JSON list of C-alpha atoms and ligand atoms in Angstrom, two decimals:
[
{"chain": "A", "resi": 1215, "resn": "MET", "atom": "CA", "xyz": [118.82, 78.55, 96.04]},
{"chain": "A", "resi": 1216, "resn": "LYS", "atom": "CA", "xyz": [117.15, 81.88, 95.37]},
{"chain": "A", "resi": 1217, "resn": "ILE", "atom": "CA", "xyz": [114.83, 82.97, 98.16]},
{"chain": "A", "resi": 1218, "resn": "GLY", "atom": "CA", "xyz": [112.07, 85.59, 97.98]},
{"chain": "A", "resi": 1219, "resn": "ILE", "atom": "CA", "xyz": [110.66, 86.93, 101.24]},
{"chain": "A", "resi": 1220, "resn": "LEU", "atom": "CA", "xyz": [107.16, 88.39, 101.61]},
{"chain": "A", "resi": 1221, "resn": "ILE", "atom": "CA", "xyz": [106.45, 90.78, 104.46]},
{"chain": "A", "resi": 1222, "resn": "SER", "atom": "CA", "xyz": [103.77, 93.19, 105.64]},
{"chain": "A", "resi": 1223, "resn": "GLY", "atom": "CA", "xyz": [105.37, 94.67, 108.74]},
{"chain": "A", "resi": 1224, "resn": "ARG", "atom": "CA", "xyz": [108.40, 94.94, 110.95]},
{"chain": "A", "resi": 1225, "resn": "GLY", "atom": "CA", "xyz": [110.36, 92.12, 109.34]},
{"chain": "A", "resi": 1226, "resn": "SER", "atom": "CA", "xyz": [112.27, 90.63, 112.25]},
{"chain": "A", "resi": 1227, "resn": "ASN", "atom": "CA", "xyz": [111.98, 87.11, 110.84]},
{"chain": "A", "resi": 1228, "resn": "MET", "atom": "CA", "xyz": [113.01, 88.48, 107.45]},
{"chain": "A", "resi": 1229, "resn": "THR", "atom": "CA", "xyz": [116.10, 90.06, 109.04]},
{"chain": "A", "resi": 1230, "resn": "ALA", "atom": "CA", "xyz": [116.97, 86.79, 110.79]},
{"chain": "A", "resi": 1231, "resn": "ILE", "atom": "CA", "xyz": [116.81, 84.98, 107.43]},
{"chain": "A", "resi": 1232, "resn": "ILE", "atom": "CA", "xyz": [118.85, 87.61, 105.57]},
{"chain": "A", "resi": 1233, "resn": "GLU", "atom": "CA", "xyz": [121.55, 87.54, 108.24]},
{"chain": "A", "resi": 1234, "resn": "ALA", "atom": "CA", "xyz": [121.67, 83.75, 108.39]},
{"chain": "A", "resi": 1235, "resn": "VAL", "atom": "CA", "xyz": [122.11, 83.61, 104.61]},
{"chain": "A", "resi": 1236, "resn": "ARG", "atom": "CA", "xyz": [124.82, 86.28, 104.78]},
{"chain": "A", "resi": 1237, "resn": "ASP", "atom": "CA", "xyz": [126.70, 84.39, 107.54]},
{"chain": "A", "resi": 1238, "resn": "GLN", "atom": "CA", "xyz": [126.39, 81.08, 105.69]},
{"chain": "A", "resi": 1239, "resn": "ARG", "atom": "CA", "xyz": [124.29, 79.57, 108.47]},
{"chain": "A", "resi": 1240, "resn": "ILE", "atom": "CA", "xyz": [122.00, 78.85, 105.53]},
{"chain": "A", "resi": 1241, "resn": "PRO", "atom": "CA", "xyz": [124.58, 77.82, 102.93]},
{"chain": "A", "resi": 1242, "resn": "ASP", "atom": "CA", "xyz": [124.10, 77.93, 99.17]},
{"chain": "A", "resi": 1243, "resn": "ALA", "atom": "CA", "xyz": [121.27, 80.45, 99.36]},
{"chain": "A", "resi": 1244, "resn": "GLU", "atom": "CA", "xyz": [120.68, 84.01, 98.31]},
{"chain": "A", "resi": 1245, "resn": "VAL", "atom": "CA", "xyz": [117.87, 86.38, 99.26]},
{"chain": "A", "resi": 1246, "resn": "SER", "atom": "CA", "xyz": [116.95, 87.77, 95.83]},
{"chain": "A", "resi": 1247, "resn": "VAL", "atom": "CA", "xyz": [114.09, 90.06, 96.77]},
{"chain": "A", "resi": 1248, "resn": "VAL", "atom": "CA", "xyz": [111.84, 91.23, 99.59]},
{"chain": "A", "resi": 1249, "resn": "ILE", "atom": "CA", "xyz": [108.27, 92.05, 98.59]},
{"chain": "A", "resi": 1250, "resn": "SER", "atom": "CA", "xyz": [105.80, 93.91, 100.78]},
{"chain": "A", "resi": 1251, "resn": "ASP", "atom": "CA", "xyz": [102.11, 94.52, 100.21]},
{"chain": "A", "resi": 1252, "resn": "LYS", "atom": "CA", "xyz": [102.36, 97.56, 102.52]},
{"chain": "A", "resi": 1253, "resn": "LYS", "atom": "CA", "xyz": [104.40, 100.54, 101.44]},
{"chain": "A", "resi": 1254, "resn": "ASN", "atom": "CA", "xyz": [105.15, 101.58, 105.03]},
{"chain": "A", "resi": 1255, "resn": "ALA", "atom": "CA", "xyz": [106.34, 98.18, 106.22]},
{"chain": "A", "resi": 1256, "resn": "LEU", "atom": "CA", "xyz": [109.29, 98.74, 108.56]},
{"chain": "A", "resi": 1257, "resn": "GLY", "atom": "CA", "xyz": [111.01, 95.66, 107.17]},
{"chain": "A", "resi": 1258, "resn": "LEU", "atom": "CA", "xyz": [111.54, 97.34, 103.79]},
{"chain": "A", "resi": 1259, "resn": "GLU", "atom": "CA", "xyz": [114.19, 99.66, 105.17]},
{"chain": "A", "resi": 1260, "resn": "LYS", "atom": "CA", "xyz": [115.88, 96.84, 107.08]},
{"chain": "A", "resi": 1261, "resn": "ALA", "atom": "CA", "xyz": [116.14, 94.84, 103.85]},
{"chain": "A", "resi": 1262, "resn": "SER", "atom": "CA", "xyz": [117.50, 97.81, 101.84]},
{"chain": "A", "resi": 1263, "resn": "GLU", "atom": "CA", "xyz": [120.09, 98.55, 104.53]},
{"chain": "A", "resi": 1264, "resn": "ARG", "atom": "CA", "xyz": [121.28, 94.98, 104.06]},
{"chain": "A", "resi": 1265, "resn": "GLY", "atom": "CA", "xyz": [121.59, 95.42, 100.31]},
{"chain": "A", "resi": 1266, "resn": "ILE", "atom": "CA", "xyz": [118.52, 93.42, 99.31]},
{"chain": "A", "resi": 1267, "resn": "GLU", "atom": "CA", "xyz": [116.22, 94.57, 96.52]},
{"chain": "A", "resi": 1268, "resn": "THR", "atom": "CA", "xyz": [112.79, 95.55, 97.81]},
{"chain": "A", "resi": 1269, "resn": "ILE", "atom": "CA", "xyz": [109.51, 95.96, 95.96]},
{"chain": "A", "resi": 1270, "resn": "VAL", "atom": "CA", "xyz": [106.11, 97.13, 97.12]},
{"chain": "A", "resi": 1271, "resn": "VAL", "atom": "CA", "xyz": [103.20, 95.39, 95.43]},
{"chain": "A", "resi": 1272, "resn": "ALA", "atom": "CA", "xyz": [100.18, 97.12, 96.91]},
{"chain": "A", "resi": 1273, "resn": "ARG", "atom": "CA", "xyz": [96.76, 95.53, 96.82]},
{"chain": "A", "resi": 1274, "resn": "LYS", "atom": "CA", "xyz": [95.10, 98.64, 95.34]},
{"chain": "A", "resi": 1275, "resn": "ASN", "atom": "CA", "xyz": [91.55, 97.76, 94.35]},
{"chain": "A", "resi": 1276, "resn": "ARG", "atom": "CA", "xyz": [92.46, 94.47, 92.76]},
{"chain": "A", "resi": 1277, "resn": "THR", "atom": "CA", "xyz": [91.22, 90.99, 93.50]},
{"chain": "A", "resi": 1278, "resn": "ARG", "atom": "CA", "xyz": [93.44, 88.62, 95.45]},
{"chain": "A", "resi": 1279, "resn": "GLU", "atom": "CA", "xyz": [94.16, 86.76, 92.20]},
{"chain": "A", "resi": 1280, "resn": "GLU", "atom": "CA", "xyz": [95.26, 89.89, 90.34]},
{"chain": "A", "resi": 1281, "resn": "HIS", "atom": "CA", "xyz": [97.42, 91.06, 93.22]},
{"chain": "A", "resi": 1282, "resn": "ASP", "atom": "CA", "xyz": [99.03, 87.65, 93.65]},
{"chain": "A", "resi": 1283, "resn": "ALA", "atom": "CA", "xyz": [99.67, 87.35, 89.89]},
{"chain": "A", "resi": 1284, "resn": "GLU", "atom": "CA", "xyz": [101.84, 90.46, 90.04]},
{"chain": "A", "resi": 1285, "resn": "ILE", "atom": "CA", "xyz": [103.79, 89.11, 93.02]},
{"chain": "A", "resi": 1286, "resn": "VAL", "atom": "CA", "xyz": [104.28, 85.72, 91.33]},
{"chain": "A", "resi": 1287, "resn": "ASN", "atom": "CA", "xyz": [105.51, 87.52, 88.22]},
{"chain": "A", "resi": 1288, "resn": "GLU", "atom": "CA", "xyz": [108.07, 89.53, 90.23]},
{"chain": "A", "resi": 1289, "resn": "LEU", "atom": "CA", "xyz": [109.28, 86.36, 91.95]},
{"chain": "A", "resi": 1290, "resn": "GLU", "atom": "CA", "xyz": [109.52, 84.41, 88.70]},
{"chain": "A", "resi": 1291, "resn": "LYS", "atom": "CA", "xyz": [111.36, 87.24, 86.91]},
{"chain": "A", "resi": 1292, "resn": "ARG", "atom": "CA", "xyz": [114.09, 86.92, 89.53]},
{"chain": "A", "resi": 1293, "resn": "GLY", "atom": "CA", "xyz": [114.23, 83.13, 89.37]},
{"chain": "A", "resi": 1294, "resn": "VAL", "atom": "CA", "xyz": [113.03, 82.73, 92.96]},
{"chain": "A", "resi": 1295, "resn": "GLU", "atom": "CA", "xyz": [112.80, 79.06, 93.93]},
{"chain": "A", "resi": 1296, "resn": "LEU", "atom": "CA", "xyz": [111.70, 79.29, 97.54]},
{"chain": "A", "resi": 1297, "resn": "VAL", "atom": "CA", "xyz": [109.20, 81.77, 98.98]},
{"chain": "A", "resi": 1298, "resn": "CYS", "atom": "CA", "xyz": [109.33, 82.62, 102.69]},
{"chain": "A", "resi": 1299, "resn": "LEU", "atom": "CA", "xyz": [106.35, 84.32, 104.28]},
{"chain": "A", "resi": 1300, "resn": "ALA", "atom": "CA", "xyz": [107.56, 86.39, 107.21]},
{"chain": "A", "resi": 1301, "resn": "GLY", "atom": "CA", "xyz": [104.68, 88.27, 108.77]},
{"chain": "A", "resi": 1302, "resn": "TYR", "atom": "CA", "xyz": [102.93, 88.51, 105.41]},
{"chain": "A", "resi": 1303, "resn": "MET", "atom": "CA", "xyz": [99.37, 89.28, 106.44]},
{"chain": "A", "resi": 1304, "resn": "ARG", "atom": "CA", "xyz": [97.45, 88.14, 103.37]},
{"chain": "A", "resi": 1305, "resn": "LEU", "atom": "CA", "xyz": [96.12, 84.73, 102.50]},
{"chain": "A", "resi": 1306, "resn": "LEU", "atom": "CA", "xyz": [97.63, 83.42, 99.25]},
{"chain": "A", "resi": 1307, "resn": "SER", "atom": "CA", "xyz": [95.38, 82.54, 96.32]},
{"chain": "A", "resi": 1308, "resn": "LYS", "atom": "CA", "xyz": [95.30, 78.99, 94.96]},
{"chain": "A", "resi": 1309, "resn": "ASP", "atom": "CA", "xyz": [97.17, 80.18, 91.86]},
{"chain": "A", "resi": 1310, "resn": "PHE", "atom": "CA", "xyz": [100.01, 81.54, 93.96]},
{"chain": "A", "resi": 1311, "resn": "VAL", "atom": "CA", "xyz": [100.32, 78.28, 95.92]},
{"chain": "A", "resi": 1312, "resn": "ARG", "atom": "CA", "xyz": [100.24, 76.27, 92.69]},
{"chain": "A", "resi": 1313, "resn": "ALA", "atom": "CA", "xyz": [102.95, 78.42, 91.13]},
{"chain": "A", "resi": 1314, "resn": "PHE", "atom": "CA", "xyz": [105.39, 77.29, 93.86]},
{"chain": "A", "resi": 1315, "resn": "PRO", "atom": "CA", "xyz": [104.35, 73.76, 94.84]},
{"chain": "A", "resi": 1316, "resn": "GLU", "atom": "CA", "xyz": [105.92, 72.74, 98.16]},
{"chain": "A", "resi": 1317, "resn": "LYS", "atom": "CA", "xyz": [108.14, 75.79, 97.88]},
{"chain": "A", "resi": 1318, "resn": "ILE", "atom": "CA", "xyz": [106.33, 78.27, 100.13]},
{"chain": "A", "resi": 1319, "resn": "ILE", "atom": "CA", "xyz": [107.07, 78.36, 103.84]},
{"chain": "A", "resi": 1320, "resn": "ASN", "atom": "CA", "xyz": [105.44, 80.28, 106.67]},
{"chain": "A", "resi": 1321, "resn": "ILE", "atom": "CA", "xyz": [106.03, 80.86, 110.37]},
{"chain": "A", "resi": 1322, "resn": "HIS", "atom": "CA", "xyz": [103.12, 81.05, 112.77]},
{"chain": "A", "resi": 1323, "resn": "PRO", "atom": "CA", "xyz": [103.30, 82.08, 116.44]},
{"chain": "A", "resi": 1324, "resn": "SER", "atom": "CA", "xyz": [101.47, 79.07, 117.95]},
{"chain": "A", "resi": 1325, "resn": "LEU", "atom": "CA", "xyz": [101.76, 75.32, 118.02]},
{"chain": "A", "resi": 1326, "resn": "LEU", "atom": "CA", "xyz": [99.54, 74.50, 115.04]},
{"chain": "A", "resi": 1327, "resn": "PRO", "atom": "CA", "xyz": [96.90, 73.21, 114.63]},
{"chain": "A", "resi": 1328, "resn": "SER", "atom": "CA", "xyz": [96.05, 75.24, 117.76]},
{"chain": "A", "resi": 1329, "resn": "PHE", "atom": "CA", "xyz": [95.26, 78.90, 117.23]},
{"chain": "A", "resi": 1330, "resn": "PRO", "atom": "CA", "xyz": [95.52, 79.50, 113.48]},
{"chain": "A", "resi": 1331, "resn": "GLY", "atom": "CA", "xyz": [94.77, 82.95, 112.09]},
{"chain": "A", "resi": 1332, "resn": "LEU", "atom": "CA", "xyz": [95.23, 86.36, 113.61]},
{"chain": "A", "resi": 1333, "resn": "ASP", "atom": "CA", "xyz": [96.41, 87.11, 117.17]},
{"chain": "A", "resi": 1334, "resn": "ALA", "atom": "CA", "xyz": [97.58, 83.58, 117.89]},
{"chain": "A", "resi": 1335, "resn": "GLN", "atom": "CA", "xyz": [99.35, 84.66, 121.09]},
{"chain": "A", "resi": 1336, "resn": "ARG", "atom": "CA", "xyz": [96.22, 86.42, 122.37]},
{"chain": "A", "resi": 1337, "resn": "GLN", "atom": "CA", "xyz": [94.18, 83.31, 121.51]},
{"chain": "A", "resi": 1338, "resn": "ALA", "atom": "CA", "xyz": [96.62, 81.17, 123.53]},
{"chain": "A", "resi": 1339, "resn": "ILE", "atom": "CA", "xyz": [96.42, 83.49, 126.57]},
{"chain": "A", "resi": 1340, "resn": "ASP", "atom": "CA", "xyz": [92.63, 83.66, 126.39]},
{"chain": "A", "resi": 1341, "resn": "TYR", "atom": "CA", "xyz": [92.35, 79.88, 126.14]},
{"chain": "A", "resi": 1342, "resn": "GLY", "atom": "CA", "xyz": [94.61, 79.41, 129.17]},
{"chain": "A", "resi": 1343, "resn": "VAL", "atom": "CA", "xyz": [97.09, 76.98, 127.61]},
{"chain": "A", "resi": 1344, "resn": "ARG", "atom": "CA", "xyz": [100.24, 76.24, 129.61]},
{"chain": "A", "resi": 1345, "resn": "ILE", "atom": "CA", "xyz": [102.36, 75.66, 126.54]},
{"chain": "A", "resi": 1346, "resn": "SER", "atom": "CA", "xyz": [102.44, 77.53, 123.26]},
{"chain": "A", "resi": 1347, "resn": "GLY", "atom": "CA", "xyz": [105.19, 78.18, 120.73]},
{"chain": "A", "resi": 1348, "resn": "CYS", "atom": "CA", "xyz": [105.81, 78.56, 117.04]},
{"chain": "A", "resi": 1349, "resn": "THR", "atom": "CA", "xyz": [105.49, 76.47, 113.91]},
{"chain": "A", "resi": 1350, "resn": "VAL", "atom": "CA", "xyz": [107.34, 76.59, 110.60]},
{"chain": "A", "resi": 1351, "resn": "HIS", "atom": "CA", "xyz": [105.22, 74.91, 107.96]},
{"chain": "A", "resi": 1352, "resn": "PHE", "atom": "CA", "xyz": [104.73, 74.53, 104.24]},
{"chain": "A", "resi": 1353, "resn": "VAL", "atom": "CA", "xyz": [101.93, 76.66, 102.83]},
{"chain": "A", "resi": 1354, "resn": "ASP", "atom": "CA", "xyz": [99.00, 74.96, 101.15]},
{"chain": "A", "resi": 1355, "resn": "GLU", "atom": "CA", "xyz": [95.68, 76.38, 100.02]},
{"chain": "A", "resi": 1356, "resn": "HIS", "atom": "CA", "xyz": [94.24, 76.62, 103.55]},
{"chain": "A", "resi": 1357, "resn": "LEU", "atom": "CA", "xyz": [95.10, 79.08, 106.29]},
{"chain": "A", "resi": 1358, "resn": "ASP", "atom": "CA", "xyz": [98.01, 77.98, 108.55]},
{"chain": "A", "resi": 1359, "resn": "HIS", "atom": "CA", "xyz": [97.42, 74.39, 107.48]},
{"chain": "A", "resi": 1360, "resn": "GLY", "atom": "CA", "xyz": [100.29, 72.91, 105.40]},
{"chain": "A", "resi": 1361, "resn": "ALA", "atom": "CA", "xyz": [102.69, 70.17, 106.51]},
{"chain": "A", "resi": 1362, "resn": "ILE", "atom": "CA", "xyz": [104.65, 71.04, 109.64]},
{"chain": "A", "resi": 1363, "resn": "ILE", "atom": "CA", "xyz": [108.42, 71.38, 109.27]},
{"chain": "A", "resi": 1364, "resn": "LEU", "atom": "CA", "xyz": [109.52, 72.31, 112.81]},
{"chain": "A", "resi": 1365, "resn": "GLN", "atom": "CA", "xyz": [107.91, 73.43, 116.06]},
{"chain": "A", "resi": 1366, "resn": "LYS", "atom": "CA", "xyz": [109.28, 74.89, 119.27]},
{"chain": "A", "resi": 1367, "resn": "SER", "atom": "CA", "xyz": [107.37, 75.15, 122.53]},
{"chain": "A", "resi": 1368, "resn": "VAL", "atom": "CA", "xyz": [107.49, 77.81, 125.24]},
{"chain": "A", "resi": 1369, "resn": "GLU", "atom": "CA", "xyz": [105.84, 77.84, 128.64]},
{"chain": "A", "resi": 1370, "resn": "VAL", "atom": "CA", "xyz": [102.96, 80.19, 129.30]},
{"chain": "A", "resi": 1371, "resn": "THR", "atom": "CA", "xyz": [102.91, 81.51, 132.88]},
{"chain": "A", "resi": 1372, "resn": "ASN", "atom": "CA", "xyz": [100.06, 83.17, 134.74]},
{"chain": "A", "resi": 1373, "resn": "GLU", "atom": "CA", "xyz": [101.97, 86.44, 134.51]},
{"chain": "A", "resi": 1374, "resn": "ASP", "atom": "CA", "xyz": [102.16, 86.31, 130.71]},
{"chain": "A", "resi": 1375, "resn": "THR", "atom": "CA", "xyz": [100.25, 88.81, 128.64]},
{"chain": "A", "resi": 1376, "resn": "SER", "atom": "CA", "xyz": [99.82, 88.64, 124.92]},
{"chain": "A", "resi": 1377, "resn": "ALA", "atom": "CA", "xyz": [102.81, 91.01, 124.64]},
{"chain": "A", "resi": 1378, "resn": "THR", "atom": "CA", "xyz": [105.20, 89.03, 126.87]},
{"chain": "A", "resi": 1379, "resn": "LEU", "atom": "CA", "xyz": [104.19, 85.74, 125.25]},
{"chain": "A", "resi": 1380, "resn": "SER", "atom": "CA", "xyz": [104.72, 87.25, 121.79]},
{"chain": "A", "resi": 1381, "resn": "ALA", "atom": "CA", "xyz": [108.22, 88.38, 122.78]},
{"chain": "A", "resi": 1382, "resn": "LYS", "atom": "CA", "xyz": [109.11, 84.94, 124.19]},
{"chain": "A", "resi": 1383, "resn": "ILE", "atom": "CA", "xyz": [107.85, 83.18, 121.08]},
{"chain": "A", "resi": 1384, "resn": "LEU", "atom": "CA", "xyz": [109.49, 85.65, 118.68]},
{"chain": "A", "resi": 1385, "resn": "GLU", "atom": "CA", "xyz": [112.98, 84.83, 119.99]},
{"chain": "A", "resi": 1386, "resn": "HIS", "atom": "CA", "xyz": [112.41, 81.21, 119.07]},
{"chain": "A", "resi": 1387, "resn": "GLU", "atom": "CA", "xyz": [110.80, 82.09, 115.74]},
{"chain": "A", "resi": 1388, "resn": "HIS", "atom": "CA", "xyz": [114.06, 83.56, 114.48]},
{"chain": "A", "resi": 1389, "resn": "THR", "atom": "CA", "xyz": [116.14, 80.47, 115.26]},
{"chain": "A", "resi": 1390, "resn": "LEU", "atom": "CA", "xyz": [113.44, 78.01, 114.21]},
{"chain": "A", "resi": 1391, "resn": "TYR", "atom": "CA", "xyz": [112.92, 79.65, 110.80]},
{"chain": "A", "resi": 1392, "resn": "VAL", "atom": "CA", "xyz": [116.66, 79.60, 110.13]},
{"chain": "A", "resi": 1393, "resn": "GLU", "atom": "CA", "xyz": [116.95, 75.96, 111.20]},
{"chain": "A", "resi": 1394, "resn": "ALA", "atom": "CA", "xyz": [114.05, 74.98, 108.92]},
{"chain": "A", "resi": 1395, "resn": "LEU", "atom": "CA", "xyz": [115.58, 76.82, 105.96]},
{"chain": "A", "resi": 1396, "resn": "ARG", "atom": "CA", "xyz": [118.95, 75.16, 106.52]},
{"chain": "A", "resi": 1397, "resn": "LYS", "atom": "CA", "xyz": [117.29, 71.80, 106.17]},
{"chain": "A", "resi": 1398, "resn": "ILE", "atom": "CA", "xyz": [115.16, 72.75, 103.20]},
{"chain": "A", "resi": 1399, "resn": "VAL", "atom": "CA", "xyz": [117.85, 74.54, 101.23]},
{"chain": "A", "resi": 1400, "resn": "GLY", "atom": "CA", "xyz": [120.18, 71.64, 102.00]},
{"chain": "A", "resi": 1401, "resn": "GLY", "atom": "CA", "xyz": [117.63, 69.36, 100.30]},
{"chain": "A", "resi": 1402, "resn": "LYS", "atom": "CA", "xyz": [117.25, 67.41, 103.49]},
{"chain": "A", "resi": 1403, "resn": "CYS", "atom": "CA", "xyz": [113.52, 67.06, 103.68]},
{"chain": "A", "resi": 1404, "resn": "GLN", "atom": "CA", "xyz": [110.65, 65.41, 101.89]},
{"chain": "A", "resi": 1405, "resn": "ILE", "atom": "CA", "xyz": [106.89, 65.74, 102.34]},
{"chain": "A", "resi": 1406, "resn": "ILE", "atom": "CA", "xyz": [105.11, 62.42, 102.71]},
{"chain": "A", "resi": 1407, "resn": "GLY", "atom": "CA", "xyz": [101.40, 63.00, 103.23]},
{"chain": "A", "resi": 1408, "resn": "ARG", "atom": "CA", "xyz": [101.20, 65.53, 106.06]},
{"chain": "A", "resi": 1409, "resn": "ARG", "atom": "CA", "xyz": [104.56, 64.50, 107.41]},
{"chain": "A", "resi": 1410, "resn": "VAL", "atom": "CA", "xyz": [107.85, 66.21, 106.68]},
{"chain": "A", "resi": 1411, "resn": "VAL", "atom": "CA", "xyz": [110.67, 63.71, 106.80]},
{"chain": "A", "resi": 1412, "resn": "PHE", "atom": "CA", "xyz": [114.29, 64.74, 107.29]},
{"chain": "A", "resi": 1413, "resn": "GLU", "atom": "CA", "xyz": [117.31, 62.82, 106.12]},
{"chain": "A", "resi": 1414, "resn": "ASN", "atom": "CA", "xyz": [120.35, 62.73, 108.36]},
{"chain": "B", "resi": 2821, "resn": "GRF", "atom": "C1", "xyz": [105.54, 86.82, 113.68]},
{"chain": "B", "resi": 2821, "resn": "GRF", "atom": "O1", "xyz": [105.06, 86.60, 114.97]},
{"chain": "B", "resi": 2821, "resn": "GRF", "atom": "C2", "xyz": [105.15, 85.68, 112.76]},
{"chain": "B", "resi": 2821, "resn": "GRF", "atom": "O2", "xyz": [105.09, 84.44, 113.41]},
{"chain": "B", "resi": 2821, "resn": "GRF", "atom": "C3", "xyz": [103.78, 86.08, 112.32]},
{"chain": "B", "resi": 2821, "resn": "GRF", "atom": "O3", "xyz": [103.84, 87.47, 112.18]},
{"chain": "B", "resi": 2821, "resn": "GRF", "atom": "C4", "xyz": [104.87, 88.00, 113.00]},
{"chain": "B", "resi": 2821, "resn": "GRF", "atom": "C5", "xyz": [105.80, 88.75, 112.10]},
{"chain": "B", "resi": 2821, "resn": "GRF", "atom": "O4", "xyz": [106.82, 89.41, 112.80]},
{"chain": "B", "resi": 2821, "resn": "GRF", "atom": "N1", "xyz": [103.40, 85.37, 111.12]},
{"chain": "B", "resi": 2821, "resn": "GRF", "atom": "P1", "xyz": [108.07, 89.99, 112.01]},
{"chain": "B", "resi": 2821, "resn": "GRF", "atom": "O5", "xyz": [107.49, 90.93, 110.95]},
{"chain": "B", "resi": 2821, "resn": "GRF", "atom": "O6", "xyz": [108.83, 88.86, 111.41]},
{"chain": "B", "resi": 2821, "resn": "GRF", "atom": "O7", "xyz": [108.86, 90.75, 113.03]}
]
């Protein structure tokens, strides 16, 4: 299965996916391209160092639809079948989501539906929750909303800051994203309503 990864920043989840594909922890997959909307994204170099094609598709002064159309075109040209958002900081247009039905996945650093949107770890600290975590989910037309594939919880202590909580969650993000992709690439899951069902 050909995977395309979208990033905007440091790309640690992207790196975890590339390495898991390379080591066959995600079998029968290939990372065909990494696309960033930011030309200075640190992840671009990490992808190139690992031999993956990278492209920058900057927003410029275009509408979301125009920008997304170019990204969709680049993905389609390469025969990408599964799109992984990995710290991609832009909301996708309806047209983008419809171009890859049930084939776009995201990771979010909270236990959704709590704390969608920006600064999820800061939101969790400010709210005073005792447990937070990360969520791998399918992407639909609403922000951080699609069917949940996997979640992992972490404890929030009184000593935690947004930075320490982010670091704790990030460690789990890398393993959770890889585990979710193993199941999806292996064809082992189905979406029924809001529920993602795994076969054994
Ligand atoms: C991660 O915390 C991810 O959950 C969120 O953005 C961050 C991206 O980090 N969507 P990285 O670029 O993968 O290191």
